[in-house]
Structures are given as structure tokens and as C-alpha cells.
Amino acid sequence: MGDIRPQDISKPSEQLVKVENLMPLPAPYDKPGMEPDFKEIKDSWKEDYCASLDGFVGNEALVRPKTKEEEEALVKGFLRGLEKLFSDETNRNYLQPFLLSFEYCAKCNTCSEACHVFKASGEQEIYRPIFRSEVLRKIAKKHFNGDSFWSKFTGGDIDINAETILRLGELAYRCNLCRRCAQTCPLGLDNGLLAREIRKLFSMELGIAPKPLHEKGTMLQLKTGSSTGITKDAFLDMIEFLEEDIYERTGKKYKIPVDKKGADILLTHNAGEYMAWPENPAAFVILFEEAGLDWTLSSDMIGYDNVNYGLFYDDAQTRKIGLAQLKAAKELGVRRIVVGECGHAHKAAMVSIDRAMVGEDNIPRESFLPLLADLIKKGVYKLDPSRNDFPVTMHDPCNVARMMGVIQPQRDIIKAVAPQFREMYPHGAKNFCCGGGSGFAIMKSFNFPEFRNKISSRMKFKQILEAFQGVMEEDIPKYVAAPCSNCKGAIRDILEYYQATAKFNVHYGGLVELVVNAMVQFDRPFLEFLDEEEFVAKHVKK
């Protein structure tokens, strides 16, 4: 299917492409039968949703029009939104980088070689970063230049119909917005930005966005205070449970500060941590308390959840969530906000919403990584790295490393506590996305998890396998440290999908858990996959 062209996206076809020849995986997944096959798509999905792009349905809000009138309304609404993307009045914050990326692409395809989705798919043409951008260019040129005889000679050679719009809406969710393409572009153009602008058009003009991001994410967060639906009372109950859990794990009682007025630090977490990985906020409690920091959590609606899914699809929702989070911090009177292990929350709080947090409204925001690295460097904690004497590799979240340039602190931390640390390659600012970025980690509708596990997360799984070559098939624990909640979700899913934990003892978790596991004051392992009897015999003095 390498000869497919961007204008073909408008042509009638039950399925434009079929993904089959995926990028090979390293040993031991280079053997037949080690990977599940693609499942057949259901006919009902084809009828009601847009499965005609590649056989996957990622956006369940993108429902097929049932009548000619609905088709016309979809196309008109899209074109109305398209005009707003090009207007200084309605797209002032993004217009300049949008126009630069729209106008000046040299079609050199350097970005394709940098794209993990394109490479993992076996170089499927529609997943080239410029393919989606070129579809948008052709639609815009056709619309703005008119449907004339000369249109097809000036880049407008595409039919603007409902199928074109539906497929482009799906194609916008085949990109993780990791910006690796922008990093490698010799002209500095950003196809990730163009993908995000397409998502924004669908959400802000047509009200179409994946339900896990909008309805069950942003809207639930604005209603209850958390994207998980955790209410204030439920949160306080979870804090009590966390205190009990820490005591059971460590034998030491900690009182978690909540709503402490005038504290130096407001620590924020992705609320999913409390539900899926409570050991992560527990580790932060131990580290902050043992360091004697003046800190607090917030129980206020939205103050305890640093998620901001609007970052992935909608400017208005990004701003609403960001300002609400700022308000919660201001009411506590804290001096700074420290963001825990959530990659997109780093970017949302410290970069994307920055221009709304100026003057008296500003509260300094920072990553936990330099803070923790500095505490370790000062010798605040008594650490025994041999407690983590097993192979460890680390994933760099795109929003922390590539978007913000925070690269060295996490390496200083992990090298202080993990003697068998080995890098993934490439890493740091040139890392590959986990495959769960831009919302993919929580988008579980229909067969989209199959796209994520077999295609968008495939490069990350390859990196994990390569990092553990030589020990992969040994019956010893191996650990992937991922200091980001969504990244952990994606890595959890690929390890389960490929049965890497069950077959090869590969585990995953955050970075702070490794630090606590190395603290000599505790008589039990903090990491639950370690054999307690063996750990105690080896590391705990009688």
C-alpha cells in the first residue's frame, strides 16, 4: 500500500489500508507464536463508526452520519472550524507555528524516520507524519481556493466529503503528539502540532472528542474534581487507606498533610495513581516526610488531581482545568507547586498554561525530579543501592524530557539507587514515546487498545527488550522505571499483552518506588515483586 496518496483518503473504500507487516521485535519475541494476531473488526463498528481508515476505531464520538443532511452538516461544520484555525481572532496562540508548519514543509520525509508509529507499522504510508498534514493542506487549499479547474494543480486535488472528514478525524488519533518529528525536522516544522490542531477543530467546533478524554476525563474532572471521578470524601478516605498501607509496608506511621495552609510545597499527582498505583504517592509521602519538607496535598476539588486532558485536544478545556488547579493552590497559600510523576501534567502546568499564570496569579511550578535529585545528592536519605540489585531500565516521558529538557536529574536519581541500570537507546530528548501519549493510554474503546499495543507502543516494547538483552530469559526480576502515570499505563498494557511479566519476570513502576526500596531504615522490600524472605536475608541486619 506504499503508493497510497493523501487525496485517496476521500475515495470510497470499505477500508483504506490494512496493517499487516509490522516491525520485527527482538528476541525472545522473534519466534512464531509469541505475539497475538490482529482480531477481525466487527461489522456493527463499521456501520456506526469510522473503521474505514485502517480498521481501528479510536474516537467513539465520531459517529457516522445517518442522513444526507447530517453529512452536509458535518462537512460544513468542519470547514467552519477550518476557517477558524487560520484566523488570528480565533487561533491567536497557535497561529504562527501552525502557519509555518502548514506552509513550509519540504516533503523530505525526515520526520517519518523519527516517527515510532510509522516505523512500528512496517512503514504504513498513512502513518507518515506528513500524510495527515498533507490531507489537511489539500482540504484547506480546495476550500480556500475554490473548486475550480486549476484547483487540482495547486494542491486542492481532494474531494471534501463526509468520508474525508471522518477519516481525518480518526487519523488525528494515530499520532501520540510526542513531537519527535518536530525535533528532527531540518526546518523545525511541527506535524504533531498540526495533528493536535485537527483534534482541536473537531472538539471545539463539532463537539467531537474521544469520551475517555472529554466526557469521562475533562468534564468529569470539572464536575467532581478528578478525572477518575474521585470526590473529596473519597479522596480523604483514600488518604487514610494510604497511611495504613505505608505502615503495613514499612512498619512506620506517617501522617499525610492535607490542606496545610501556607505550606512551602503543594504536591500534585495524577489522581489515577491513588487508584492504580497507590505505592507511588506512598513513596512520595515517605521521601518528603523523611526529608522534613514543608508540604501538603489539597483535598479541594481539582486541587489533588494534576491531570489536564484538554492539553491533548481542546484549548478551552486546557485553560478551564489549569485555572481551576491554580485557584486551589492559591487558596491554600502555598509558595510553589511540585508536580509528581505525570508527564503531561508537567507540560500543562509549567508550559501550556504559563501565560495565564502571570503577575499576582502566578505560583512557581516545578518538577519533582530536580528536587529529589538534590535531596539525594545532599545525602538526606541513607541508601543501599544493592537493595535494587537487578536489571533496571528507564523510560523518558516525552513531556518531561523532549518538551521540557528535564533529562539529567532522573539519571542522577536512578544511578544512585540502581547498580544494574542500563539505558534504553535512544533516550533523553531523543526517546521514543511509550505509545500511550496524548490520551492513548486511557482510550480503550472498541479495538483501539490493539492499535496501541501492537503499533503505537511497539517501539517502546522493542526498546525494553533490547535494554534487557542478555538477561531477558533469565529468571530474575527486571524493572522498567517510568516516571509518568500515562506511560506506566501504556507499559503495563504491553507487558500484559505480550505476557512479558508472566514469561520473563519483567516489571514496571515509577522512579520514586526504587528510591524508597533502597532506603536502609526499612526491614521489608517496598517493591512487591521482590521475594521478601530472600530480600530480608540478604539486606536486613539481624
Coordinates of C-alpha atoms in Angstrom, one line a residue:
M1 CA 0.0 0.0 0.0
G2 CA 3.0 2.3 -0.3
D3 CA 1.5 4.0 -3.3
I4 CA -1.5 5.4 -1.5
R5 CA -1.7 9.2 -1.7
P6 CA -3.2 11.8 0.7
Q7 CA -6.0 12.6 -1.8
D8 CA -7.1 8.9 -1.7
I9 CA -8.5 9.5 1.8
S10 CA -11.7 10.8 0.2
K11 CA -12.2 7.8 -2.1
P12 CA -14.9 5.1 -1.4
S13 CA -13.4 2.1 0.2
E14 CA -14.5 -0.3 3.0
Q15 CA -11.0 0.0 4.5
L16 CA -8.4 2.3 3.0
V17 CA -5.4 0.3 4.4
K18 CA -4.8 -2.9 6.3
V19 CA -1.9 -3.0 8.6
E20 CA -0.1 -6.4 8.4
N21 CA 3.7 -6.3 8.1
L22 CA 4.8 -4.9 11.4
M23 CA 8.3 -4.0 12.5
P24 CA 10.0 -7.2 13.9
L25 CA 10.6 -7.5 17.6
P26 CA 13.9 -8.6 19.2
A27 CA 14.4 -12.0 21.0
P28 CA 12.6 -13.7 22.5
Y29 CA 9.7 -12.2 20.6
D30 CA 11.3 -13.0 17.3
K31 CA 9.8 -16.5 17.4
P32 CA 6.5 -17.6 15.8
G33 CA 3.5 -17.6 18.2
M34 CA 5.0 -15.1 20.6
E35 CA 2.6 -12.3 19.6
P36 CA -1.2 -12.3 19.4
D37 CA -2.7 -11.8 15.9
F38 CA -4.9 -8.9 15.0
K39 CA -8.6 -9.6 15.6
E40 CA -11.3 -9.1 12.9
I41 CA -13.3 -5.9 13.3
K42 CA -17.0 -6.2 14.0
D43 CA -19.5 -5.3 11.2
S44 CA -21.5 -3.2 13.7
W45 CA -18.5 -0.9 14.3
K46 CA -18.1 -0.4 10.5
E47 CA -21.8 0.7 10.3
D48 CA -21.8 3.1 13.2
Y49 CA -18.2 4.5 13.3
C50 CA -15.3 5.3 11.1
A51 CA -13.4 2.0 10.7
S52 CA -12.8 2.7 7.0
L53 CA -9.3 4.3 7.6
D54 CA -7.3 1.4 8.9
G55 CA -9.7 -1.0 10.6
F56 CA -9.3 0.6 14.1
V57 CA -11.8 2.8 15.9
G58 CA -10.2 5.2 18.3
N59 CA -12.8 8.0 18.6
E60 CA -16.2 6.6 19.5
A61 CA -17.7 10.2 19.5
L62 CA -17.0 10.2 15.7
V63 CA -20.3 8.7 14.7
R64 CA -21.3 8.1 11.1
P65 CA -24.0 10.5 9.8
K66 CA -27.2 8.7 9.1
T67 CA -28.7 11.1 6.6
K68 CA -27.6 13.3 3.7
E69 CA -28.5 16.3 5.9
E70 CA -26.2 15.1 8.7
E71 CA -23.4 14.5 6.2
E72 CA -23.7 18.1 4.9
A73 CA -23.8 19.4 8.5
L74 CA -20.6 17.5 9.3
V75 CA -18.7 18.9 6.3
K76 CA -20.0 22.5 6.8
G77 CA -19.1 22.4 10.5
F78 CA -15.6 21.1 9.7
L79 CA -15.0 23.8 7.1
R80 CA -16.3 26.4 9.5
G81 CA -13.8 25.2 12.1
L82 CA -11.0 25.1 9.5
E83 CA -11.5 28.8 8.8
K84 CA -11.1 29.5 12.5
L85 CA -7.7 27.7 12.6
F86 CA -6.4 30.2 10.1
S87 CA -7.8 33.3 11.9
D88 CA -5.8 35.5 14.2
E89 CA -9.0 36.3 16.1
T90 CA -9.8 32.7 17.0
N91 CA -6.4 30.9 17.0
R92 CA -4.0 33.6 18.2
N93 CA -1.9 31.4 20.5
Y94 CA -1.1 28.8 17.9
L95 CA -1.5 30.7 14.5
Q96 CA 2.2 31.4 13.8
P97 CA 3.6 27.9 14.4
F98 CA 0.5 26.5 12.8
L99 CA 1.0 28.5 9.6
L100 CA 4.8 27.9 9.5
S101 CA 4.2 24.1 9.7
F102 CA 1.3 24.3 7.2
E103 CA 3.1 26.3 4.6
Y104 CA 6.8 25.3 4.5
C105 CA 7.1 21.5 4.5
A106 CA 9.7 20.4 2.1
K107 CA 8.3 16.8 1.9
C108 CA 11.8 15.4 2.7
N109 CA 10.3 12.7 5.0
T110 CA 13.0 13.1 7.6
C111 CA 10.1 13.2 10.2
S112 CA 9.0 9.7 9.0
E113 CA 12.2 8.1 10.1
A114 CA 11.8 9.6 13.5
C115 CA 8.1 8.5 13.9
H116 CA 7.7 5.4 16.1
V117 CA 4.1 4.8 14.8
F118 CA 5.3 4.9 11.1
K119 CA 8.3 2.6 11.8
A120 CA 6.4 0.2 14.0
S121 CA 3.6 -0.2 11.5
G122 CA 6.1 -1.5 8.9
E123 CA 6.2 2.0 7.3
Q124 CA 2.5 2.2 6.6
E125 CA 2.0 5.2 4.4
I126 CA -0.9 6.8 6.2
Y127 CA 1.1 6.9 9.4
R128 CA 3.8 9.2 8.0
P129 CA 3.6 12.4 9.9
I130 CA 3.3 14.4 6.7
F131 CA 0.5 12.3 5.3
R132 CA -2.1 13.6 7.8
S133 CA -0.7 17.2 7.4
E134 CA -0.9 16.9 3.6
V135 CA -4.5 15.8 3.8
L136 CA -5.2 18.9 5.8
R137 CA -3.3 21.1 3.3
K138 CA -5.3 19.7 0.4
I139 CA -8.6 20.2 2.1
A140 CA -7.7 23.8 3.0
K141 CA -6.4 24.6 -0.5
K142 CA -9.6 23.2 -2.0
H143 CA -11.8 25.1 0.3
F144 CA -10.0 28.5 0.2
N145 CA -9.1 28.4 -3.5
G146 CA -12.4 27.2 -4.7
D147 CA -13.4 24.1 -6.7
S148 CA -12.0 25.3 -10.0
F149 CA -10.3 23.5 -12.9
W150 CA -7.0 24.7 -11.6
S151 CA -7.5 23.6 -8.0
K152 CA -6.1 20.1 -8.6
F153 CA -2.9 21.7 -9.9
T154 CA -2.4 23.9 -6.8
G155 CA -2.8 21.2 -4.2
G156 CA -6.5 21.1 -3.9
D157 CA -6.9 17.7 -5.6
I158 CA -9.2 16.1 -3.0
D159 CA -12.9 15.6 -2.6
I160 CA -14.3 17.2 0.6
N161 CA -16.9 14.8 1.7
A162 CA -18.1 13.1 4.9
E163 CA -15.7 10.2 4.5
T164 CA -12.8 12.5 4.1
I165 CA -13.7 14.3 7.3
L166 CA -14.4 11.1 9.3
R167 CA -11.1 9.5 8.2
L168 CA -9.1 12.7 9.1
G169 CA -10.8 12.7 12.5
E170 CA -9.6 9.2 13.1
L171 CA -6.1 9.9 11.6
A172 CA -5.6 12.7 14.1
Y173 CA -5.7 9.9 16.8
R174 CA -2.9 7.8 15.2
C175 CA -0.3 10.3 16.4
N176 CA 0.9 10.5 20.0
L177 CA 1.8 14.2 19.7
C178 CA 5.2 13.2 21.0
R179 CA 6.9 15.9 18.8
R180 CA 9.8 13.7 17.8
C181 CA 9.0 14.7 14.2
A182 CA 9.4 18.4 15.1
Q183 CA 12.7 17.7 16.9
T184 CA 14.2 16.1 13.8
C185 CA 12.7 18.3 11.1
P186 CA 15.5 20.4 9.5
L187 CA 13.1 23.3 9.2
G188 CA 11.8 23.0 12.7
L189 CA 8.2 22.3 11.5
D190 CA 5.8 20.5 13.8
N191 CA 3.5 17.8 12.3
G192 CA 2.4 17.0 15.9
L193 CA 1.0 20.5 16.3
L194 CA -1.0 20.0 13.0
A195 CA -2.4 16.8 14.4
R196 CA -3.4 18.5 17.6
E197 CA -5.0 21.4 15.7
I198 CA -7.1 18.9 13.8
R199 CA -8.2 17.3 17.1
K200 CA -9.0 20.8 18.4
L201 CA -11.1 21.6 15.4
F202 CA -13.2 18.5 15.9
S203 CA -13.7 19.2 19.6
M204 CA -14.2 23.0 19.7
E205 CA -16.3 23.3 16.5
L206 CA -18.0 20.0 16.2
G207 CA -18.1 18.8 19.8
I208 CA -16.4 15.6 18.8
A209 CA -13.6 14.2 21.1
P210 CA -12.9 10.7 22.5
K211 CA -15.1 10.1 25.5
P212 CA -12.3 8.9 27.8
L213 CA -10.6 12.3 27.3
H214 CA -13.6 14.6 27.3
E215 CA -16.7 13.2 28.8
K216 CA -15.0 10.8 31.2
G217 CA -11.9 12.9 31.6
T218 CA -12.2 16.7 31.5
M219 CA -15.9 17.1 32.1
L220 CA -15.8 14.6 35.0
Q221 CA -12.8 16.4 36.4
L222 CA -14.7 19.8 36.3
K223 CA -17.7 18.1 37.9
T224 CA -16.2 16.0 40.7
G225 CA -12.6 17.4 41.0
S226 CA -10.9 14.4 39.4
S227 CA -10.7 12.7 36.1
T228 CA -11.2 9.5 37.9
G229 CA -14.5 10.6 39.5
I230 CA -12.9 10.6 43.0
T231 CA -14.9 13.0 45.2
K232 CA -13.4 15.0 48.1
D233 CA -14.8 12.5 50.7
A234 CA -13.5 9.5 48.7
F235 CA -10.1 11.2 48.4
L236 CA -9.9 11.7 52.2
D237 CA -10.8 8.1 52.7
M238 CA -8.0 7.1 50.3
I239 CA -5.5 9.2 52.2
E240 CA -6.5 7.2 55.4
F241 CA -6.0 4.0 53.5
L242 CA -2.6 5.2 52.2
E243 CA -1.4 5.9 55.7
E244 CA -2.4 2.4 56.8
D245 CA -0.8 0.9 53.7
I246 CA 2.5 2.7 54.3
Y247 CA 2.5 1.4 57.9
E248 CA 2.0 -2.1 56.7
R249 CA 4.8 -1.8 54.1
T250 CA 7.3 0.0 56.3
G251 CA 6.4 -0.5 59.9
K252 CA 6.5 3.3 60.4
K253 CA 3.5 5.6 60.8
Y254 CA 3.3 8.7 58.7
K255 CA 0.7 11.5 58.9
I256 CA 0.0 12.8 55.4
P257 CA -0.5 16.6 55.4
V258 CA -3.7 17.7 53.7
D259 CA -4.9 21.3 53.2
K260 CA -2.0 22.7 55.2
K261 CA -2.3 26.5 54.8
G262 CA 0.9 28.4 53.8
A263 CA 3.0 25.3 53.2
D264 CA 6.1 25.6 51.0
I265 CA 5.0 22.9 48.6
L266 CA 1.7 21.7 47.2
L267 CA 2.4 18.3 45.8
T268 CA 0.1 17.2 42.9
H269 CA -0.4 13.7 41.4
N270 CA -2.3 12.2 38.6
A271 CA -5.3 11.0 40.5
G272 CA -5.0 7.7 38.7
E273 CA -2.0 6.9 40.9
Y274 CA -4.2 6.7 44.0
M275 CA -6.4 4.0 42.3
A276 CA -4.0 2.1 40.2
W277 CA -0.6 2.6 41.8
P278 CA -1.0 3.8 45.4
E279 CA 2.6 2.8 46.1
N280 CA 3.7 5.8 44.1
P281 CA 2.0 8.6 46.2
A282 CA 3.0 6.5 49.2
A283 CA 6.7 6.7 48.2
F284 CA 6.4 10.5 47.8
V285 CA 5.0 10.7 51.4
I286 CA 7.9 8.7 52.7
L287 CA 10.5 10.8 50.8
F288 CA 9.0 14.2 51.6
E289 CA 8.5 13.4 55.3
E290 CA 11.9 11.8 55.8
A291 CA 13.4 14.9 54.2
G292 CA 11.5 17.2 56.5
L293 CA 9.9 19.2 53.7
D294 CA 7.1 21.7 54.4
W295 CA 4.5 20.3 52.1
T296 CA 0.8 19.4 51.7
L297 CA -1.7 17.8 49.4
S298 CA -5.0 19.5 48.6
S299 CA -8.4 17.9 49.1
D300 CA -10.1 20.7 47.2
M301 CA -12.0 19.8 44.1
I302 CA -9.4 19.6 41.3
G303 CA -6.5 20.5 43.6
Y304 CA -5.5 16.9 44.2
D305 CA -5.5 15.9 40.5
N306 CA -2.9 17.4 38.2
V307 CA -4.4 15.7 35.1
N308 CA -5.3 18.2 32.3
Y309 CA -6.5 16.1 29.3
G310 CA -7.5 19.3 27.4
L311 CA -3.9 19.5 26.5
F312 CA -4.4 16.7 24.0
Y313 CA -7.5 18.1 22.2
D314 CA -9.0 21.4 23.2
D315 CA -7.6 24.8 24.2
A316 CA -10.7 25.9 26.1
Q317 CA -10.7 22.8 28.3
T318 CA -7.0 23.1 28.9
R319 CA -7.5 26.6 30.2
K320 CA -10.5 25.7 32.4
I321 CA -8.7 22.9 34.2
G322 CA -5.4 24.8 34.5
L323 CA -7.1 27.9 36.1
A324 CA -9.1 25.7 38.5
Q325 CA -6.0 24.0 39.6
L326 CA -4.3 27.3 40.1
K327 CA -7.2 28.6 42.2
A328 CA -7.0 25.6 44.6
A329 CA -3.3 26.3 45.1
K330 CA -3.8 30.0 45.7
E331 CA -6.5 29.3 48.3
L332 CA -4.0 27.2 50.3
G333 CA -1.4 30.0 50.1
V334 CA 1.4 27.6 49.1
R335 CA 4.7 29.0 47.8
R336 CA 5.2 26.6 45.0
I337 CA 3.6 23.6 43.2
V338 CA 5.6 20.5 42.7
V339 CA 4.4 18.1 40.0
G340 CA 4.8 14.4 40.7
E341 CA 5.1 11.5 38.3
C342 CA 2.8 12.7 35.5
G343 CA 4.4 13.7 32.2
H344 CA 1.6 15.7 30.6
A345 CA 0.9 17.5 33.9
H346 CA 4.5 18.8 33.7
K347 CA 3.8 20.4 30.4
A348 CA 0.3 21.5 31.2
A349 CA 1.2 23.2 34.5
M350 CA 4.6 24.6 33.5
V351 CA 4.4 25.4 29.8
S352 CA 0.9 25.4 28.2
I353 CA -0.9 27.3 30.9
D354 CA 2.1 29.6 31.7
R355 CA 0.7 32.7 30.1
A356 CA -2.4 32.5 32.2
M357 CA -0.3 32.4 35.4
V358 CA 1.3 35.8 35.4
G359 CA 1.7 38.6 38.0
E360 CA -0.4 38.1 41.1
D361 CA -1.9 34.9 39.7
N362 CA 1.4 33.2 39.3
I363 CA 2.6 30.4 41.6
P364 CA 6.0 28.9 40.8
R365 CA 5.7 25.4 39.4
E366 CA 8.4 22.8 39.2
S367 CA 9.1 19.1 38.6
F368 CA 9.8 16.8 41.5
L369 CA 12.9 15.5 39.7
P370 CA 15.5 18.2 40.4
L371 CA 14.1 18.5 44.0
L372 CA 14.6 14.7 44.6
A373 CA 18.0 14.6 42.8
D374 CA 19.2 17.4 45.1
L375 CA 18.0 15.7 48.2
I376 CA 19.8 12.5 47.3
K377 CA 23.0 14.5 46.4
K378 CA 22.9 16.1 49.8
G379 CA 22.8 12.7 51.5
V380 CA 19.4 13.3 53.1
Y381 CA 18.5 9.6 52.7
K382 CA 20.6 6.7 53.8
L383 CA 20.5 4.4 50.7
D384 CA 21.8 1.0 49.9
P385 CA 21.7 0.5 46.1
S386 CA 22.3 -3.3 46.4
R387 CA 18.7 -3.5 47.5
N388 CA 17.9 -2.8 43.8
D389 CA 20.5 -5.2 42.5
F390 CA 18.5 -6.3 39.5
P391 CA 18.4 -5.1 35.9
V392 CA 16.7 -1.7 35.6
T393 CA 16.0 0.5 32.6
M394 CA 14.2 3.8 32.4
H395 CA 11.7 5.4 30.0
D396 CA 11.8 9.2 29.5
P397 CA 8.3 10.7 29.3
C398 CA 8.1 12.9 26.2
N399 CA 6.5 15.8 28.0
V400 CA 9.3 15.8 30.6
A401 CA 12.4 15.1 28.5
R402 CA 11.7 16.3 25.0
M403 CA 9.2 19.1 25.7
M404 CA 11.0 20.5 28.8
G405 CA 14.5 19.3 28.7
V406 CA 14.5 17.6 32.1
I407 CA 16.9 14.8 31.5
Q408 CA 19.8 14.6 33.9
P409 CA 18.1 14.7 37.3
Q410 CA 16.3 11.4 36.8
R411 CA 19.6 9.8 35.8
D412 CA 21.3 11.1 38.9
I413 CA 18.5 9.6 41.0
I414 CA 18.4 6.2 39.3
K415 CA 22.2 5.8 39.2
A416 CA 22.3 6.4 43.0
V417 CA 19.9 3.5 43.7
A418 CA 20.1 1.0 40.8
P419 CA 23.6 -0.5 40.3
Q420 CA 22.4 -2.5 37.2
F421 CA 20.8 0.4 35.4
R422 CA 21.1 0.3 31.6
E423 CA 19.8 3.0 29.3
M424 CA 17.3 2.5 26.5
Y425 CA 18.5 3.7 23.1
P426 CA 17.8 6.3 22.1
H427 CA 17.0 8.1 25.4
G428 CA 16.7 11.5 26.9
A429 CA 15.3 14.1 24.5
K430 CA 15.5 11.6 21.6
N431 CA 13.5 9.0 23.4
F432 CA 10.6 7.2 21.8
C433 CA 7.1 7.7 23.1
C434 CA 5.6 4.9 25.3
G435 CA 2.7 4.7 22.7
G436 CA 0.2 5.9 25.3
G437 CA 0.8 9.6 24.9
S438 CA -1.8 12.2 24.0
G439 CA -4.6 10.2 25.6
F440 CA -3.9 6.8 24.0
A441 CA -3.2 5.2 27.4
I442 CA -6.8 5.7 28.5
M443 CA -8.5 5.3 25.2
K444 CA -9.8 1.7 25.4
S445 CA -12.9 1.8 23.2
F446 CA -13.5 -1.0 20.6
N447 CA -10.3 -2.3 19.2
F448 CA -8.1 0.7 19.8
P449 CA -6.1 -1.0 22.6
E450 CA -4.9 -3.4 19.9
F451 CA -3.6 -0.5 17.8
R452 CA -1.8 0.8 20.9
N453 CA -0.3 -2.5 22.0
K454 CA 0.7 -3.7 18.5
I455 CA 1.6 -0.4 16.8
S456 CA 2.0 2.8 18.8
S457 CA 3.7 1.0 21.8
R458 CA 5.6 -1.4 19.7
M459 CA 8.8 0.7 19.5
K460 CA 8.8 1.1 23.3
F461 CA 8.4 -2.6 23.8
K462 CA 11.3 -3.1 21.4
Q463 CA 13.4 -0.8 23.4
I464 CA 12.6 -2.6 26.6
L465 CA 13.5 -5.9 25.1
E466 CA 16.8 -4.5 23.7
A467 CA 17.7 -3.0 27.1
F468 CA 17.3 -6.4 28.8
Q469 CA 19.1 -8.5 26.1
G470 CA 21.4 -11.0 27.8
V471 CA 19.2 -11.2 30.9
M472 CA 15.7 -11.3 29.3
E473 CA 15.3 -15.1 29.5
E474 CA 16.9 -15.3 32.9
D475 CA 14.5 -15.9 35.8
I476 CA 15.5 -12.7 37.6
P477 CA 13.3 -9.6 38.1
K478 CA 13.7 -6.8 35.6
Y479 CA 12.3 -3.4 36.2
V480 CA 11.1 -0.6 33.8
A481 CA 11.1 2.7 35.6
A482 CA 8.6 5.1 34.1
P483 CA 8.1 8.4 36.0
C484 CA 4.7 9.2 34.4
S485 CA 1.3 7.8 35.1
N486 CA 0.1 7.5 31.5
C487 CA 3.4 6.0 30.5
K488 CA 3.1 3.4 33.2
G489 CA -0.4 2.6 32.0
A490 CA 0.9 2.0 28.4
I491 CA 3.8 -0.1 29.7
R492 CA 1.6 -2.1 32.0
D493 CA -0.6 -2.9 29.0
I494 CA 2.2 -4.0 26.7
L495 CA 3.7 -6.2 29.4
E496 CA 0.3 -7.8 29.9
Y497 CA -0.4 -8.1 26.2
Y498 CA 2.9 -9.8 25.4
Q499 CA 2.9 -11.7 28.8
A500 CA 6.3 -10.3 29.5
T501 CA 5.8 -10.3 33.2
A502 CA 4.5 -13.8 33.4
K503 CA 7.0 -15.3 31.0
F504 CA 10.1 -13.2 31.6
N505 CA 9.7 -11.5 35.0
V506 CA 9.6 -8.0 33.6
H507 CA 8.0 -5.5 35.9
Y508 CA 7.3 -1.8 35.8
G509 CA 6.7 1.1 38.1
G510 CA 7.7 4.6 39.0
L511 CA 11.1 6.1 39.9
V512 CA 10.4 7.1 43.5
E513 CA 9.5 3.5 44.4
L514 CA 13.1 2.5 43.6
V515 CA 14.4 5.2 45.9
V516 CA 12.3 4.0 48.8
N517 CA 13.2 0.4 48.2
A518 CA 16.9 1.4 48.6
M519 CA 16.3 3.1 52.0
V520 CA 18.1 1.1 54.7
Q521 CA 15.8 2.0 57.5
F522 CA 13.1 -0.3 56.3
D523 CA 13.1 -4.1 57.0
R524 CA 10.9 -5.1 54.1
P525 CA 11.1 -4.5 50.3
F526 CA 9.0 -1.7 49.1
L527 CA 8.7 -3.3 45.7
E528 CA 6.1 -6.0 45.9
F529 CA 7.5 -8.3 43.2
L530 CA 10.7 -8.9 45.2
D531 CA 10.8 -12.1 47.4
E532 CA 10.5 -10.8 50.9
E533 CA 12.3 -13.7 52.6
E534 CA 15.2 -13.5 50.2
F535 CA 15.4 -9.7 50.5
V536 CA 15.4 -9.7 54.3
A537 CA 18.1 -12.4 54.4
K538 CA 20.3 -10.5 52.1
H539 CA 19.8 -6.9 53.1
V540 CA 18.5 -6.6 56.7
K541 CA 20.9 -6.8 59.5
K542 CA 19.9 -9.1 62.4

